[in-house]
């Protein structure tokens, strides 16, 4: 990539990185990364899954120590040994996983380790309100963390960081789990923080977010900087190209094909009327006994992708959890290829040919303390067991083959699963579930969350290939654009009920939007 403009000469950087390198064992995660972060910057860090974005944030925040290169904060040498030193230097980070005390109130969480005595607490509460007002956020300070949505919890984390008045705020994929309105609020907050003279680093895969707020962008590929931009909104095509293009790789046509989510209809001209999933009056309640899914009836045929659309939090998670055998239905039943599986465990579902890509892969999709090979072949361990012993060599080569087919990037099959980048963990879960044999029905809940643009297209091409082989797919996604291009039929959920069903034709977009907002007919 040619255009690598040099940093602006007129302002002093809050943080500058000079040739940062980081290795994990023999694997090079960062290689000579140089970067200046100026006051007022919203700097988007882009790159494919595994490119090194989180590692770079963790080096800046003192979680990892670099093996080479130098950092400076406000011109002074900076080499934090741990996050505490980073915080002391005005650098704060919001992680993908929260560290809040569920049983305590928002205010208590914000004051944790700070409040001494009532007066102090009152003063600090005022300060919290000032911080909230300053960045235009709202939070119920007395609410319990356990009762908050994911978006609200994240707001607490951000306010916790802002209370330290950082000069640099690092946000590692903060929008992956947020609702659209929450994403807007978060982006507004980033802008306001930057306007106050801080620098913000935002790791994201979402092009819309980059166009909306990035003042600068840096693209990493295999740990190296391959492109920079000082006007990302007008540079999106170049940045995406830099993200996924590899030297000697492919032609521009191949590249756009790799990114394409162009429609491809099911090869079956009429529905096969061969039901692999039949959901009959299914209802489910949450832990507090509140009904989250109400009387849901739908069918997925062989060779068909049915998309479940809806704003997150409208019963999709409960539908997915019941169909995956991870939650009980309070009423109704569901059948896989005609067999009642309402009470089945995840293992029994797997044995019946149900592939499950769960919404929360950390909770149920994988074992982070085991190797990548173990995780990839979890469903088939019996195939690799002889006389009670695992056939490690055969497992390694089967795992290698899956890594290549599904583009799972890691140092090798023996890599610890927990050490893989988030996107590569997700690709591995998909690889495992899509290669179930036989695969009759695939339940895919938010399968592209956290994936880079090229990986999203690759995942859907795998899912379509499964459909074309006759697998029925239920695809739950909050990304309406993805559903519109991939699904053969769309079912809209609103407050746990099915509002309507239609084909994903452009002409139906308005109806789908209205159903998602709770308006219009009920199916
Ligand atoms: N603690 C670790 N031990 C071993 N390897 C690691 C560790 N942390 C990261 N890696 C490896 O470093 C590479 C970069 O990972 P990183 O998490 O920084 O990628 P990323 O760009 O943030 O990806 P994603 O978009 O998928 O989150 C990956 O190949 C990952 O497997």
Coordinates of C-alpha atoms in Angstrom, one line a residue, residues 73-488:
X73 CA 2.9 9.9 26.4
X74 CA 2.9 13.7 26.0
X75 CA 6.4 13.4 24.9
X76 CA 7.7 11.4 27.9
X77 CA 8.8 7.7 27.6
X78 CA 5.9 5.4 28.5
X79 CA 6.3 1.7 29.2
X80 CA 3.4 0.6 31.5
X81 CA 3.9 -2.7 33.3
X82 CA 0.2 -3.1 34.0
X83 CA -3.1 -1.3 33.5
X84 CA -2.7 0.7 36.7
X85 CA 0.3 2.5 35.2
X86 CA -1.7 3.1 32.0
X87 CA -4.5 4.7 34.1
X88 CA -2.0 6.8 36.0
X89 CA -0.8 8.1 32.6
X90 CA -4.3 9.1 31.5
X91 CA -5.1 6.1 29.4
X92 CA -8.3 4.1 30.0
X93 CA -9.8 1.1 28.2
X94 CA -13.3 -0.3 27.8
X95 CA -13.0 -4.0 27.2
X96 CA -15.3 -6.4 25.3
X97 CA -16.0 -8.2 28.6
X98 CA -17.3 -6.1 31.5
X99 CA -15.9 -6.1 35.0
X100 CA -18.9 -4.9 37.0
X101 CA -20.3 -6.2 40.3
X102 CA -23.8 -7.5 39.3
X103 CA -25.4 -7.2 42.8
X104 CA -24.3 -3.6 43.4
X105 CA -25.9 -0.4 42.1
X106 CA -24.6 1.7 39.2
X107 CA -23.3 4.3 41.6
X108 CA -21.6 1.8 43.8
X109 CA -19.8 0.4 40.8
X110 CA -18.7 3.8 39.7
X111 CA -17.4 4.6 43.1
X112 CA -15.9 1.3 43.9
X113 CA -12.5 1.7 45.6
X114 CA -13.0 5.5 45.7
X115 CA -15.9 6.3 48.2
X116 CA -14.8 7.0 51.8
X117 CA -17.7 8.3 53.9
X118 CA -21.0 9.7 53.1
X119 CA -19.9 13.3 52.2
X120 CA -17.4 11.9 49.8
X121 CA -20.0 9.7 48.3
X122 CA -22.4 12.6 47.8
X123 CA -19.7 14.7 46.2
X124 CA -18.7 11.8 43.9
X125 CA -22.3 11.3 42.9
X126 CA -22.4 14.9 41.8
X127 CA -19.3 14.3 39.8
X128 CA -20.8 11.3 38.2
X129 CA -23.8 13.4 37.2
X130 CA -21.4 16.0 35.7
X131 CA -19.6 13.4 33.7
X132 CA -22.9 12.0 32.4
X133 CA -24.1 15.5 31.5
X134 CA -20.8 16.4 29.9
X135 CA -21.0 13.5 27.4
X136 CA -24.8 13.4 27.1
X137 CA -25.3 10.0 28.6
X138 CA -28.1 8.9 30.9
X139 CA -27.9 6.3 33.7
X140 CA -30.2 5.4 36.6
X141 CA -27.6 5.6 39.4
X142 CA -29.5 3.5 41.9
X143 CA -30.3 0.7 39.4
X144 CA -28.7 -2.7 40.0
X145 CA -26.2 -3.8 37.4
X146 CA -28.0 -7.1 37.1
X147 CA -31.1 -5.3 35.9
X148 CA -29.3 -3.4 33.1
X149 CA -29.2 -4.2 29.4
X150 CA -25.8 -4.8 27.8
X151 CA -25.8 -1.3 26.4
X152 CA -26.5 0.2 29.8
X153 CA -23.7 -1.9 31.4
X154 CA -21.3 -0.7 28.7
X155 CA -22.3 2.9 29.5
X156 CA -21.4 2.2 33.2
X157 CA -18.0 1.0 32.0
X158 CA -17.4 4.0 29.9
X159 CA -18.5 6.4 32.7
X160 CA -16.1 4.5 35.0
X161 CA -13.3 5.3 32.6
X162 CA -14.3 8.9 32.1
X163 CA -14.4 9.5 35.8
X164 CA -10.6 9.1 35.7
X165 CA -10.5 12.0 33.2
X166 CA -8.3 10.1 30.7
X167 CA -6.5 11.8 27.8
X168 CA -6.9 8.7 25.7
X169 CA -9.8 6.3 25.7
X170 CA -9.5 2.9 24.1
X171 CA -12.7 1.1 23.0
X172 CA -12.2 -2.5 21.7
X173 CA -15.2 -3.4 19.5
X174 CA -17.7 -1.7 21.8
X175 CA -20.6 -1.7 19.4
X176 CA -20.7 -5.5 18.6
X177 CA -23.4 -6.1 21.2
X178 CA -25.4 -2.9 21.1
X179 CA -28.8 -2.0 19.7
X180 CA -28.8 0.5 16.9
X181 CA -30.0 3.4 19.2
X182 CA -27.3 2.5 21.7
X183 CA -24.7 2.5 19.0
X184 CA -25.7 6.0 18.0
X185 CA -25.5 7.2 21.6
X186 CA -22.0 5.6 22.0
X187 CA -20.7 7.2 18.8
X188 CA -22.1 10.6 20.0
X189 CA -20.2 10.0 23.3
X190 CA -17.0 9.3 21.5
X191 CA -17.3 12.5 19.5
X192 CA -17.9 14.5 22.6
X193 CA -15.0 13.0 24.4
X194 CA -12.8 13.8 21.5
X195 CA -14.1 17.4 21.2
X196 CA -12.9 17.9 24.8
X197 CA -9.4 17.4 23.6
X198 CA -9.0 13.7 24.3
X199 CA -8.1 11.1 21.8
X200 CA -10.4 8.1 21.2
X201 CA -9.3 4.8 19.7
X202 CA -12.2 2.7 18.4
X203 CA -11.8 -0.8 17.2
X204 CA -14.6 -1.7 14.8
X205 CA -15.6 -3.8 11.8
X206 CA -18.6 -1.7 10.9
X207 CA -18.0 0.6 7.9
X208 CA -21.0 2.8 8.8
X209 CA -19.4 3.7 12.1
X210 CA -16.1 4.5 10.5
X211 CA -17.8 6.8 8.0
X212 CA -19.7 8.5 10.7
X213 CA -17.1 9.4 13.2
X214 CA -13.6 8.5 12.4
X215 CA -11.2 11.4 11.9
X216 CA -8.4 9.0 11.2
X217 CA -8.0 5.3 10.5
X218 CA -5.2 2.8 10.5
X219 CA -5.5 -0.6 8.9
X220 CA -3.5 -3.5 10.4
X221 CA -2.8 -6.7 8.5
X222 CA -0.9 -9.5 10.1
X223 CA 0.3 -7.1 12.8
X224 CA 1.7 -4.5 10.3
X225 CA 0.3 -1.1 9.3
X226 CA -0.8 -1.4 5.7
X227 CA -2.8 1.8 5.3
X228 CA -3.7 5.1 7.0
X229 CA -6.2 7.7 6.3
X230 CA -6.9 11.2 7.5
X231 CA -10.3 11.3 5.9
X232 CA -11.7 7.8 6.4
X233 CA -15.3 8.6 5.3
X234 CA -14.1 9.3 1.8
X235 CA -11.6 6.6 1.9
X236 CA -13.7 3.6 2.8
X237 CA -13.1 1.6 -0.4
X238 CA -9.4 2.0 -0.2
X239 CA -9.4 1.0 3.5
X240 CA -11.5 -2.1 2.9
X241 CA -9.3 -3.1 0.0
X242 CA -6.2 -2.7 2.3
X243 CA -7.9 -4.7 5.0
X244 CA -8.5 -7.8 2.9
X245 CA -6.1 -7.6 0.0
X246 CA -3.0 -9.7 0.3
X247 CA 0.0 -9.3 -1.9
X248 CA -0.2 -11.4 -5.1
X249 CA -3.7 -12.3 -4.0
X250 CA -6.4 -11.7 -6.4
X251 CA -7.9 -9.3 -9.0
X252 CA -10.2 -6.5 -8.1
X253 CA -13.1 -8.7 -9.4
X254 CA -12.2 -11.5 -7.1
X255 CA -12.0 -9.1 -4.3
X256 CA -15.4 -7.7 -4.8
X257 CA -16.8 -11.2 -5.1
X258 CA -15.2 -12.0 -1.8
X259 CA -17.0 -9.1 -0.2
X260 CA -20.3 -9.7 -2.0
X261 CA -23.5 -10.5 -0.2
X262 CA -25.3 -10.5 -3.5
X263 CA -28.6 -12.3 -3.4
X264 CA -28.5 -16.0 -4.4
X265 CA -31.8 -17.7 -4.3
X266 CA -32.3 -21.3 -3.1
X267 CA -31.7 -23.7 -5.9
X268 CA -35.0 -25.3 -5.1
X269 CA -37.6 -23.5 -7.2
X270 CA -40.4 -24.3 -4.9
X271 CA -40.2 -24.9 -1.1
X272 CA -39.5 -28.6 -0.6
X273 CA -42.3 -28.8 1.9
X274 CA -40.0 -31.1 3.8
X275 CA -40.0 -29.6 7.3
X276 CA -36.7 -29.9 9.2
X277 CA -37.8 -27.5 11.9
X278 CA -41.4 -27.2 13.0
X279 CA -42.0 -24.7 15.9
X280 CA -45.5 -25.0 17.3
X281 CA -46.8 -22.4 19.8
X282 CA -43.5 -22.0 21.5
X283 CA -43.3 -19.7 24.5
X284 CA -40.5 -19.0 26.9
X285 CA -39.9 -17.0 30.1
X286 CA -36.8 -15.3 31.4
X287 CA -35.3 -15.8 34.8
X288 CA -37.7 -13.4 36.4
X289 CA -40.7 -15.3 35.0
X290 CA -41.5 -12.6 32.4
X291 CA -42.7 -14.1 29.0
X292 CA -40.1 -13.2 26.4
X293 CA -41.4 -15.5 23.6
X294 CA -45.1 -15.9 23.1
X295 CA -46.9 -18.5 21.0
X296 CA -44.3 -18.7 18.2
X297 CA -45.2 -20.9 15.3
X298 CA -43.0 -21.3 12.2
X299 CA -41.5 -23.8 9.9
X300 CA -38.1 -24.2 8.2
X301 CA -38.0 -26.4 5.2
X302 CA -35.1 -28.4 3.8
X303 CA -32.9 -26.2 1.6
X304 CA -34.3 -23.0 2.9
X305 CA -32.8 -20.1 5.0
X306 CA -35.4 -18.5 7.2
X307 CA -34.2 -15.2 8.8
X308 CA -35.5 -14.0 12.1
X309 CA -35.5 -10.2 12.0
X310 CA -36.2 -7.8 14.9
X311 CA -34.6 -5.3 17.1
X312 CA -32.5 -7.3 19.6
X313 CA -34.3 -8.0 22.8
X314 CA -37.6 -9.0 21.2
X315 CA -37.5 -12.7 21.9
X316 CA -34.8 -13.8 19.5
X317 CA -32.3 -14.9 22.2
X318 CA -35.0 -16.9 24.0
X319 CA -36.1 -18.6 20.7
X320 CA -32.4 -19.4 20.0
X321 CA -31.8 -20.7 23.5
X322 CA -34.9 -23.0 23.5
X323 CA -34.1 -24.4 20.1
X324 CA -30.5 -25.0 21.2
X325 CA -31.6 -27.0 24.2
X326 CA -30.2 -24.4 26.6
X327 CA -33.5 -23.1 28.0
X328 CA -36.9 -24.7 28.6
X329 CA -40.1 -23.7 26.8
X330 CA -42.9 -22.6 29.1
X331 CA -45.4 -23.8 26.4
X332 CA -45.5 -25.3 23.0
X333 CA -43.2 -27.8 21.2
X334 CA -40.7 -28.0 18.5
X335 CA -39.8 -30.9 16.1
X336 CA -36.6 -31.7 14.2
X337 CA -37.3 -33.7 11.1
X338 CA -40.6 -34.7 12.6
X339 CA -39.2 -35.7 16.0
X340 CA -40.3 -33.9 19.1
X341 CA -37.1 -32.4 20.6
X342 CA -38.6 -29.9 23.0
X343 CA -37.0 -31.5 26.0
X344 CA -33.7 -32.5 24.3
X345 CA -30.3 -31.5 25.6
X346 CA -27.8 -29.8 23.3
X347 CA -26.0 -33.1 23.0
X348 CA -29.1 -34.9 21.9
X349 CA -29.8 -32.1 19.4
X350 CA -26.3 -32.5 18.0
X351 CA -26.9 -36.2 17.6
X352 CA -30.1 -35.5 15.8
X353 CA -28.1 -33.5 13.2
X354 CA -28.7 -30.0 14.6
X355 CA -25.8 -27.6 14.2
X356 CA -25.8 -24.8 16.8
X357 CA -24.0 -21.6 16.5
X358 CA -25.0 -19.9 19.7
X359 CA -25.3 -16.2 20.3
X360 CA -22.8 -16.2 23.2
X361 CA -20.0 -18.5 22.1
X362 CA -18.1 -17.9 25.4
X363 CA -21.0 -19.3 27.4
X364 CA -21.7 -22.4 25.4
X365 CA -19.9 -22.5 22.1
X366 CA -16.4 -23.4 23.1
X367 CA -13.9 -24.4 25.8
X368 CA -11.4 -21.6 26.0
X369 CA -8.9 -23.7 28.0
X370 CA -8.6 -26.4 25.3
X371 CA -6.8 -26.3 22.0
X372 CA -8.2 -25.1 18.7
X373 CA -8.2 -28.7 17.4
X374 CA -10.1 -30.0 20.5
X375 CA -12.7 -27.3 20.0
X376 CA -13.0 -27.9 16.2
X377 CA -13.5 -31.6 16.7
X378 CA -15.6 -31.5 19.9
X379 CA -18.6 -33.1 18.2
X380 CA -16.5 -35.9 16.7
X381 CA -14.1 -36.9 19.5
X382 CA -15.4 -40.5 19.4
X383 CA -14.1 -40.7 15.8
X384 CA -10.6 -39.9 17.0
X385 CA -10.6 -42.2 20.0
X386 CA -9.1 -45.7 19.9
X387 CA -9.0 -47.9 23.0
X388 CA -9.8 -44.9 25.1
X389 CA -6.9 -42.8 23.6
X390 CA -7.3 -39.7 21.5
X391 CA -5.5 -40.0 18.1
X392 CA -3.7 -36.7 18.3
X393 CA -2.0 -36.8 15.0
X394 CA -5.2 -37.5 13.1
X395 CA -7.0 -34.8 15.0
X396 CA -4.3 -32.3 14.1
X397 CA -4.5 -33.0 10.4
X398 CA -8.3 -32.9 10.4
X399 CA -8.2 -29.6 12.3
X400 CA -5.7 -28.2 9.9
X401 CA -8.0 -29.0 7.0
X402 CA -10.9 -27.2 8.7
X403 CA -8.7 -24.2 9.5
X404 CA -7.9 -23.9 5.8
X405 CA -11.5 -24.4 4.6
X406 CA -12.9 -21.9 7.0
X407 CA -10.0 -19.5 7.1
X408 CA -9.4 -19.9 10.9
X409 CA -6.2 -18.0 11.5
X410 CA -4.1 -19.2 14.4
X411 CA -0.5 -20.4 15.0
X412 CA -1.7 -24.0 14.5
X413 CA -4.2 -26.6 15.6
X414 CA -2.5 -26.8 19.1
X415 CA -3.0 -23.1 19.8
X416 CA -5.0 -22.4 22.9
X417 CA -8.6 -21.6 21.9
X418 CA -8.7 -18.7 24.4
X419 CA -5.7 -17.1 22.7
X420 CA -7.4 -16.8 19.3
X421 CA -8.8 -13.5 18.2
X422 CA -12.5 -13.1 18.8
X423 CA -13.4 -13.4 15.1
X424 CA -11.3 -16.5 14.6
X425 CA -13.0 -18.1 17.6
X426 CA -16.3 -17.4 16.0
X427 CA -15.1 -18.9 12.6
X428 CA -14.0 -22.0 14.4
X429 CA -17.4 -22.6 16.1
X430 CA -19.0 -22.2 12.7
X431 CA -16.5 -24.6 11.1
X432 CA -17.3 -27.2 13.8
X433 CA -21.1 -26.8 13.5
X434 CA -21.3 -26.6 9.7
X435 CA -19.3 -29.8 9.3
X436 CA -21.6 -31.9 11.5
X437 CA -22.4 -35.1 9.7
X438 CA -25.2 -35.5 9.1
X439 CA -26.3 -31.8 9.3
X440 CA -30.1 -31.6 9.0
X441 CA -30.8 -28.2 10.5
X442 CA -28.5 -25.3 11.4
X443 CA -29.4 -22.8 14.1
X444 CA -27.2 -19.7 13.6
X445 CA -27.7 -16.9 16.1
X446 CA -25.8 -13.7 15.3
X447 CA -23.2 -15.8 13.4
X448 CA -21.3 -12.8 12.0
X449 CA -21.0 -10.8 15.2
X450 CA -17.4 -9.5 15.5
X451 CA -16.4 -10.7 12.1
X452 CA -14.5 -8.6 9.6
X453 CA -16.2 -7.7 6.2
X454 CA -14.4 -10.5 4.3
X455 CA -15.3 -13.1 6.9
X456 CA -18.9 -12.1 6.9
X457 CA -19.2 -12.8 3.2
X458 CA -17.3 -16.1 3.7
X459 CA -19.6 -17.2 6.5
X460 CA -22.6 -16.6 4.4
X461 CA -21.2 -18.5 1.5
X462 CA -20.7 -21.5 3.8
X463 CA -24.2 -21.2 5.1
X464 CA -25.6 -20.9 1.6
X465 CA -23.6 -23.9 0.5
X466 CA -25.2 -25.9 3.4
X467 CA -28.6 -24.7 2.3
X468 CA -27.9 -25.7 -1.3
X469 CA -27.1 -29.2 0.0
X470 CA -30.6 -29.4 1.5
X471 CA -29.9 -28.2 5.1
X472 CA -32.6 -26.0 6.6
X473 CA -31.2 -22.9 8.3
X474 CA -32.7 -20.6 10.9
X475 CA -30.7 -17.4 10.9
X476 CA -31.2 -15.0 13.8
X477 CA -29.6 -11.7 13.1
X478 CA -29.9 -8.1 14.1
X479 CA -28.3 -7.1 10.8
X480 CA -31.3 -6.5 8.6
X481 CA -29.1 -5.9 5.5
X482 CA -27.5 -9.3 5.9
X483 CA -30.8 -11.0 6.3
X484 CA -32.2 -9.2 3.3
X485 CA -29.5 -10.6 1.1
X486 CA -29.1 -14.1 2.5
X487 CA -32.5 -15.3 3.7
X488 CA -35.2 -16.9 1.5

